[in-house]
Amino acid sequence: MDFGIINIKTIATEKNGALSYFEGGRDIPFAIKRVYYIYGVPCDAKRGGHAHKQLQQFLFCPHGKIQIKLDNGMSKAEIMLDSEQKGLFIGPRLWRDMIWIQTDSVLCVMASEFYDEDDYIRDYNAFIDF
Ligand code: TYD
């Protein structure tokens, strides 16, 4: 399945916290065209419920805990974003659900393309056909 955990490079200090960073095309396998973030989602709520035809994405959770469920139509995977330093690359053609395990969790998403509703597949049977 076309996904991968990427450990985000981090510079930690003893007393003044940490700084984590990544660069498009270097630490993640695409140039970043769009950034969005999702917040204010209640605990146990589920978002996602779609796949993308072309889009590549890199997800991380800088605060809280979010479970990501992936499905390529033949197999499934579950990834817990529970560290500021843990990133998830998601390739195209994967159905995804995101479940808010902890209230106030923030999901940040880097995307390889500008927003395009035509790139979405929002019906599971249509996804399987695709
Ligand atoms: P969607 O990707 O379906 O969010 P989620 O998977 O978290 O439920 O997007 C929700 C709405 O926001 C949908 O109407 C499309 C719109 N949207 C934009 O207009 N621009 C964007 O960059 C994104 C990601 C979504």
XYZ file of N, CA, C and O and ligand atoms in Angstrom:
545
model
N 0.853 -1.190 0.000
C 0.000 0.000 0.000
C 0.892 1.244 0.000
O 1.922 1.258 0.657
N 0.460 2.272 -0.735
C 1.319 3.424 -0.956
C 1.185 4.463 0.176
O 0.574 5.519 0.019
N 1.789 4.119 1.329
C 1.862 5.088 2.422
C 3.162 4.829 3.188
O 3.792 3.782 3.007
N 3.571 5.770 4.036
C 4.784 5.562 4.821
C 4.871 6.526 5.982
O 4.431 7.681 5.867
N 5.407 6.027 7.076
C 5.662 6.888 8.233
C 6.983 7.618 7.993
O 7.967 6.996 7.599
N 6.983 8.905 8.218
C 8.208 9.698 8.091
C 8.481 10.350 9.442
O 7.614 11.048 9.988
N 9.653 10.098 9.990
C 10.034 10.740 11.246
C 10.483 12.162 10.936
O 11.425 12.363 10.168
N 9.792 13.124 11.513
C 10.089 14.527 11.218
C 11.328 14.948 12.007
O 11.417 14.732 13.216
N 12.280 15.537 11.277
C 13.535 15.967 11.906
C 13.231 16.972 13.017
O 12.385 17.870 12.828
N 13.933 16.832 14.110
C 13.624 17.664 15.281
C 14.899 18.131 15.963
O 15.846 17.355 16.123
N 14.891 19.403 16.323
C 15.982 19.955 17.120
C 15.398 20.273 18.490
O 14.556 21.177 18.614
N 15.800 19.503 19.472
C 15.262 19.670 20.825
C 16.266 20.441 21.665
O 17.477 20.285 21.508
N 15.735 21.291 22.540
C 16.606 21.973 23.498
C 16.288 21.441 24.890
O 15.242 20.828 25.099
N 17.169 21.705 25.825
C 16.956 21.175 27.167
C 15.812 21.892 27.891
O 14.999 21.271 28.551
N 15.731 23.210 27.706
C 14.753 23.970 28.488
C 13.706 24.699 27.663
O 12.683 25.113 28.200
N 13.981 24.886 26.380
C 13.090 25.753 25.596
C 12.366 25.025 24.474
O 12.139 25.591 23.401
N 12.028 23.776 24.738
C 11.189 23.063 23.784
C 11.933 22.546 22.571
O 13.157 22.393 22.581
N 11.179 22.307 21.505
C 11.747 21.661 20.327
C 11.250 22.335 19.059
O 10.220 23.018 19.060
N 11.992 22.135 17.986
C 11.619 22.645 16.666
C 11.678 21.470 15.698
O 12.704 20.790 15.622
N 10.561 21.193 15.029
C 10.528 20.115 14.044
C 10.347 20.724 12.670
O 9.654 21.738 12.523
N 10.937 20.104 11.648
C 10.855 20.695 10.304
C 10.974 19.621 9.228
O 11.513 18.540 9.467
N 10.456 19.942 8.057
C 10.655 19.090 6.880
C 10.593 19.978 5.649
O 10.035 21.085 5.704
N 11.166 19.493 4.570
C 11.213 20.272 3.334
C 10.579 19.470 2.200
O 10.857 18.279 2.038
N 9.733 20.161 1.429
C 9.068 19.524 0.292
C 10.083 19.075 -0.736
O 11.009 19.816 -1.064
N 9.914 17.861 -1.252
C 10.831 17.330 -2.265
C 12.118 16.786 -1.682
O 12.909 16.180 -2.405
N 12.326 16.998 -0.384
C 13.535 16.481 0.280
C 13.135 15.471 1.351
O 13.418 14.287 1.246
N 12.445 15.944 2.375
C 12.046 15.051 3.467
C 10.722 14.357 3.158
O 10.429 13.305 3.722
N 9.923 14.980 2.322
C 8.692 14.327 1.852
C 8.781 14.283 0.321
O 9.421 15.148 -0.290
N 8.159 13.264 -0.296
C 8.468 12.983 -1.710
C 7.732 13.829 -2.741
O 7.543 13.386 -3.861
N 7.299 15.059 -2.384
C 6.672 15.916 -3.382
C 6.872 17.367 -2.970
O 7.139 17.672 -1.797
N 6.734 18.258 -3.947
C 6.769 19.692 -3.665
C 5.399 20.098 -3.119
O 4.372 19.642 -3.622
N 5.388 20.954 -2.102
C 4.137 21.317 -1.427
C 3.465 22.473 -2.168
O 4.054 23.537 -2.338
N 2.190 22.257 -2.604
C 1.443 23.329 -3.276
C 0.376 23.916 -2.374
O -0.132 25.005 -2.630
N -0.024 23.151 -1.358
C -1.162 23.586 -0.522
C -0.989 23.050 0.878
O -0.499 21.937 1.063
N -1.378 23.877 1.850
C -1.343 23.490 3.267
C -2.731 23.731 3.841
O -3.341 24.772 3.566
N -3.276 22.772 4.574
C -4.504 23.037 5.321
C -4.455 22.309 6.648
O -3.610 21.430 6.842
N -5.321 22.717 7.564
C -5.318 22.099 8.884
C -6.733 22.025 9.415
O -7.586 22.843 9.085
N -6.980 20.987 10.193
C -8.324 20.681 10.684
C -8.268 20.673 12.208
O -7.392 20.030 12.800
N -9.212 21.368 12.839
C -9.176 21.547 14.294
C -10.590 21.759 14.807
O -11.520 21.899 14.003
N -10.735 21.724 16.127
C -12.058 21.944 16.722
C -12.983 20.758 16.520
O -14.212 20.898 16.591
N -12.403 19.596 16.253
C -13.195 18.391 15.990
C -13.429 17.672 17.317
O -12.477 17.438 18.071
N -14.688 17.316 17.637
C -14.908 16.633 18.915
C -14.323 15.224 18.936
O -14.130 14.602 17.895
N -14.059 14.764 20.156
C -13.519 13.424 20.369
C -14.442 12.386 19.711
O -15.659 12.535 19.754
N -13.844 11.371 19.107
C -14.553 10.250 18.457
C -15.189 10.616 17.112
O -15.748 9.747 16.452
N -15.130 11.879 16.730
C -15.701 12.245 15.433
C -14.814 11.714 14.310
O -13.602 11.567 14.477
N -15.461 11.427 13.178
C -14.730 10.865 12.033
C -14.826 11.821 10.850
O -15.913 12.322 10.547
N -13.711 12.095 10.224
C -13.697 12.890 8.993
C -13.090 12.038 7.889
O -12.724 10.901 8.108
N -12.913 12.632 6.730
C -12.359 11.870 5.608
C -13.493 11.211 4.851
O -14.432 11.876 4.426
N -13.407 9.889 4.690
C -14.445 9.197 3.941
C -14.348 9.510 2.462
O -15.358 9.780 1.801
N -13.138 9.496 1.940
C -12.937 9.711 0.509
C -11.543 9.238 0.110
O -10.708 8.922 0.970
N -11.310 9.184 -1.204
C -9.975 8.907 -1.749
C -9.652 10.021 -2.741
O -10.520 10.832 -3.085
N -8.395 10.064 -3.178
C -7.982 11.013 -4.210
C -7.411 10.248 -5.393
O -6.741 9.231 -5.225
N -7.678 10.760 -6.583
C -7.184 10.090 -7.799
C -5.683 10.306 -7.982
O -4.959 9.384 -8.342
N -5.222 11.540 -7.748
C -3.831 11.896 -8.040
C -3.067 12.433 -6.829
O -1.849 12.325 -6.776
N -3.794 13.056 -5.912
C -3.171 13.852 -4.858
C -2.275 13.022 -3.942
O -2.639 11.924 -3.533
N -1.103 13.556 -3.621
C -0.247 13.000 -2.572
C -0.327 13.945 -1.382
O -0.395 15.168 -1.552
N -0.295 13.381 -0.193
C -0.433 14.195 1.014
C 0.558 13.753 2.083
O 0.987 12.598 2.119
N 0.880 14.696 2.947
C 1.705 14.408 4.114
C 0.972 14.975 5.322
O 0.645 16.159 5.362
N 0.658 14.104 6.275
C -0.150 14.473 7.439
C 0.709 14.422 8.695
O 1.546 13.521 8.845
N 0.459 15.360 9.595
C 1.049 15.233 10.922
C 0.122 15.913 11.935
O -0.737 16.714 11.580
N 0.303 15.526 13.176
C -0.561 16.008 14.252
C 0.340 16.707 15.275
O 0.963 16.046 16.099
N 0.433 18.056 15.220
C 1.329 18.767 16.137
C 0.794 18.852 17.557
O 1.527 19.227 18.466
N -0.484 18.473 17.722
C -1.060 18.491 19.069
C -2.205 17.484 19.133
O -3.147 17.579 18.342
N -2.117 16.518 20.050
C -3.211 15.580 20.260
C -2.939 14.205 19.694
O -1.780 13.769 19.598
N -4.012 13.541 19.294
C -3.928 12.150 18.871
C -5.040 11.869 17.860
O -6.229 12.064 18.175
N -4.660 11.435 16.679
C -5.626 11.194 15.602
C -5.292 9.861 14.944
O -4.124 9.605 14.601
N -6.306 9.025 14.769
C -6.089 7.739 14.101
C -6.441 7.883 12.617
O -7.469 8.466 12.271
N -5.562 7.345 11.771
C -5.800 7.381 10.329
C -6.019 5.947 9.859
O -5.190 5.068 10.121
N -7.138 5.715 9.170
C -7.412 4.390 8.621
C -7.303 4.479 7.101
O -7.950 5.344 6.489
N -6.501 3.590 6.519
C -6.291 3.584 5.067
C -6.789 2.275 4.483
O -6.723 1.225 5.138
N -7.231 2.330 3.234
C -7.814 1.163 2.578
C -7.524 1.303 1.075
O -7.875 2.331 0.478
N -6.875 0.307 0.485
C -6.615 0.380 -0.960
C -7.580 -0.498 -1.752
O -7.345 -0.778 -2.931
N -8.628 -0.957 -1.083
C -9.608 -1.806 -1.758
C -9.317 -3.281 -1.575
O -10.202 -4.109 -1.754
N -8.061 -3.592 -1.217
C -7.692 -4.999 -0.982
C -7.192 -5.217 0.440
O -7.416 -6.256 1.027
N -6.480 -4.227 0.975
C -6.020 -4.348 2.362
C -6.195 -3.014 3.085
O -6.388 -1.966 2.450
N -6.116 -3.098 4.411
C -6.346 -1.916 5.246
C -5.161 -1.714 6.181
O -4.463 -2.674 6.509
N -4.959 -0.475 6.627
C -3.903 -0.169 7.596
C -4.413 0.905 8.543
O -5.281 1.712 8.176
N -3.902 0.890 9.771
C -4.257 1.902 10.762
C -2.985 2.524 11.312
O -2.065 1.794 11.696
N -2.950 3.838 11.332
C -1.774 4.554 11.827
C -2.252 5.538 12.888
O -3.233 6.253 12.671
N -1.546 5.592 14.016
C -1.898 6.545 15.074
C -0.909 7.705 15.007
O 0.300 7.511 15.180
N -1.436 8.896 14.745
C -0.591 10.090 14.795
C -0.654 10.605 16.233
O -1.628 11.242 16.640
N 0.376 10.271 17.014
C 0.352 10.542 18.451
C 1.645 11.195 18.927
O 1.958 11.178 20.108
N 2.392 11.753 17.970
C 3.641 12.428 18.322
C 3.841 13.592 17.358
O 3.507 13.486 16.167
N 4.382 14.681 17.874
C 4.662 15.856 17.025
C 5.682 15.518 15.946
O 5.828 16.248 14.966
N 6.409 14.425 16.139
C 7.517 14.095 15.238
C 7.177 12.983 14.244
O 8.040 12.519 13.522
N 5.923 12.584 14.257
C 5.522 11.470 13.389
C 4.688 11.999 12.231
O 3.644 12.624 12.443
N 5.130 11.765 11.013
C 4.378 12.190 9.833
C 3.943 10.985 9.033
O 4.531 9.903 9.126
N 2.898 11.174 8.225
C 2.371 10.079 7.409
C 2.237 10.549 5.970
O 1.493 11.497 5.683
N 2.982 9.891 5.074
C 2.820 10.139 3.638
C 1.699 9.248 3.123
O 1.671 8.046 3.426
N 0.769 9.828 2.382
C -0.317 9.050 1.764
C -0.278 9.283 0.256
O -0.422 10.419 -0.215
N -0.059 8.214 -0.480
C -0.064 8.293 -1.942
C -1.497 8.362 -2.470
O -2.464 8.322 -1.706
N -1.650 8.459 -3.787
C -2.994 8.532 -4.369
C -3.721 7.196 -4.270
O -3.128 6.171 -3.961
N -5.023 7.227 -4.538
C -5.870 6.025 -4.631
C -5.952 5.245 -3.325
O -5.949 4.019 -3.339
N -6.004 5.960 -2.202
C -6.229 5.301 -0.912
C -7.448 5.933 -0.236
O -7.507 7.156 -0.060
N -8.379 5.093 0.126
C -9.536 5.566 0.899
C -9.065 5.845 2.318
O -8.314 5.054 2.888
N -9.461 6.985 2.894
C -9.012 7.317 4.251
C -10.142 7.813 5.136
O -11.063 8.495 4.688
N -10.041 7.406 6.412
C -10.879 7.955 7.473
C -9.950 8.473 8.555
O -8.903 7.873 8.816
N -10.329 9.588 9.181
C -9.536 10.158 10.271
C -10.427 10.232 11.500
O -11.517 10.821 11.428
N -9.966 9.643 12.598
C -10.786 9.612 13.816
C -10.088 10.401 14.922
O -8.920 10.115 15.246
N -10.809 11.350 15.459
C -10.247 12.199 16.526
C -10.282 11.439 17.855
O -11.333 11.250 18.456
N -9.120 10.999 18.308
C -9.029 10.224 19.542
C -9.030 11.160 20.747
O -9.523 10.817 21.809
N -8.486 12.339 20.563
C -8.360 13.305 21.654
C -8.943 14.646 21.217
O -8.642 15.111 20.104
N -9.775 15.231 22.056
C -10.335 16.561 21.766
C -9.190 17.560 21.617
O -8.146 17.416 22.257
N -9.388 18.553 20.774
C -8.401 19.607 20.534
C -7.206 19.138 19.710
O -6.222 19.872 19.584
N -7.271 17.927 19.144
C -6.195 17.478 18.253
C -6.234 18.306 16.971
O -7.304 18.664 16.478
N -5.065 18.568 16.444
C -4.944 19.358 15.211
C -4.308 18.482 14.138
O -3.267 17.861 14.380
N -4.939 18.435 12.972
C -4.367 17.669 11.857
C -3.875 18.644 10.796
O -4.655 19.444 10.262
N -2.585 18.591 10.498
C -1.991 19.435 9.460
C -1.746 18.577 8.227
O -1.254 17.451 8.340
N -2.079 19.135 7.075
C -1.936 18.376 5.827
C -1.182 19.220 4.793
O -1.549 20.374 4.536
N -0.136 18.625 4.234
C 0.579 19.208 3.107
C 0.127 18.449 1.869
O 0.079 17.209 1.885
N -0.198 19.178 0.816
C -0.746 18.519 -0.373
C 0.086 18.861 -1.602
O 0.666 19.943 -1.708
N 0.117 17.909 -2.536
C 0.959 18.065 -3.729
C 0.294 18.915 -4.808
O 0.949 19.302 -5.775
N -1.032 19.169 -4.674
C -1.762 19.912 -5.713
C -2.675 20.950 -5.079
O -3.019 20.847 -3.911
N -3.106 21.915 -5.890
C -4.126 22.851 -5.448
C -5.442 22.097 -5.251
O -5.612 20.997 -5.770
N -6.360 22.717 -4.522
C -7.661 22.073 -4.273
C -8.397 21.835 -5.588
O -8.509 22.735 -6.420
N -8.905 20.618 -5.755
C -9.639 20.258 -6.971
C -10.675 19.196 -6.606
O -10.330 18.042 -6.378
N -11.929 19.605 -6.541
C -12.990 18.656 -6.138
C -13.060 17.476 -7.104
O -13.441 16.372 -6.707
N -12.653 17.669 -8.373
C -12.689 16.567 -9.352
C -11.684 15.471 -9.034
O -11.761 14.379 -9.597
N -10.728 15.763 -8.159
C -9.738 14.745 -7.786
C -10.267 13.818 -6.676
O -9.661 12.804 -6.381
N -11.411 14.206 -6.076
C -11.965 13.403 -4.972
C -12.799 12.242 -5.505
O -13.496 12.380 -6.514
N -12.773 11.115 -4.794
C -13.762 10.042 -4.972
C -14.443 9.912 -3.614
O -13.817 9.523 -2.633
N -15.718 10.297 -3.552
C -16.390 10.359 -2.256
C -17.363 9.196 -2.043
O -18.006 9.118 -1.008
N -17.456 8.310 -3.028
C -18.350 7.150 -2.918
C -17.482 5.887 -2.894
O -16.651 5.688 -3.794
N -17.660 5.047 -1.871
C -16.760 3.897 -1.698
C -16.851 2.922 -2.874
O -15.829 2.411 -3.336
N -18.041 2.683 -3.393
C -18.171 1.754 -4.524
C -17.508 2.318 -5.780
O -16.885 1.579 -6.545
N -17.621 3.632 -5.952
C -16.940 4.276 -7.086
C -15.426 4.163 -6.922
O -14.689 3.983 -7.909
N -14.958 4.228 -5.669
C -13.525 4.064 -5.389
C -13.063 2.657 -5.778
O -12.032 2.490 -6.443
N -13.839 1.664 -5.406
C -13.477 0.285 -5.752
C -13.457 0.118 -7.266
O -12.522 -0.476 -7.822
N -14.431 0.689 -7.973
C -14.449 0.613 -9.439
C -13.232 1.306 -10.043
O -12.626 0.810 -10.992
N -12.857 2.433 -9.442
C -11.711 3.218 -9.948
C -10.426 2.411 -9.798
O -9.589 2.381 -10.675
P -12.647 17.484 2.872
O -11.367 17.268 2.138
O -13.830 16.632 2.475
O -12.397 17.343 4.446
P -12.373 16.045 5.393
O -11.800 14.918 4.627
O -11.543 16.448 6.556
O -13.770 15.764 5.847
O -13.032 19.028 2.759
C -14.087 19.580 3.510
C -14.651 20.746 2.730
O -13.667 21.758 2.559
C -15.129 20.374 1.326
O -16.322 21.102 1.069
C -14.039 20.849 0.425
C -13.454 22.033 1.163
N -11.996 22.216 0.937
C -11.560 23.316 0.219
O -12.360 24.154 -0.261
N -10.210 23.482 0.030
C -9.309 22.599 0.516
O -8.074 22.778 0.321
C -9.785 21.454 1.246
C -8.833 20.433 1.798
C -11.141 21.314 1.429
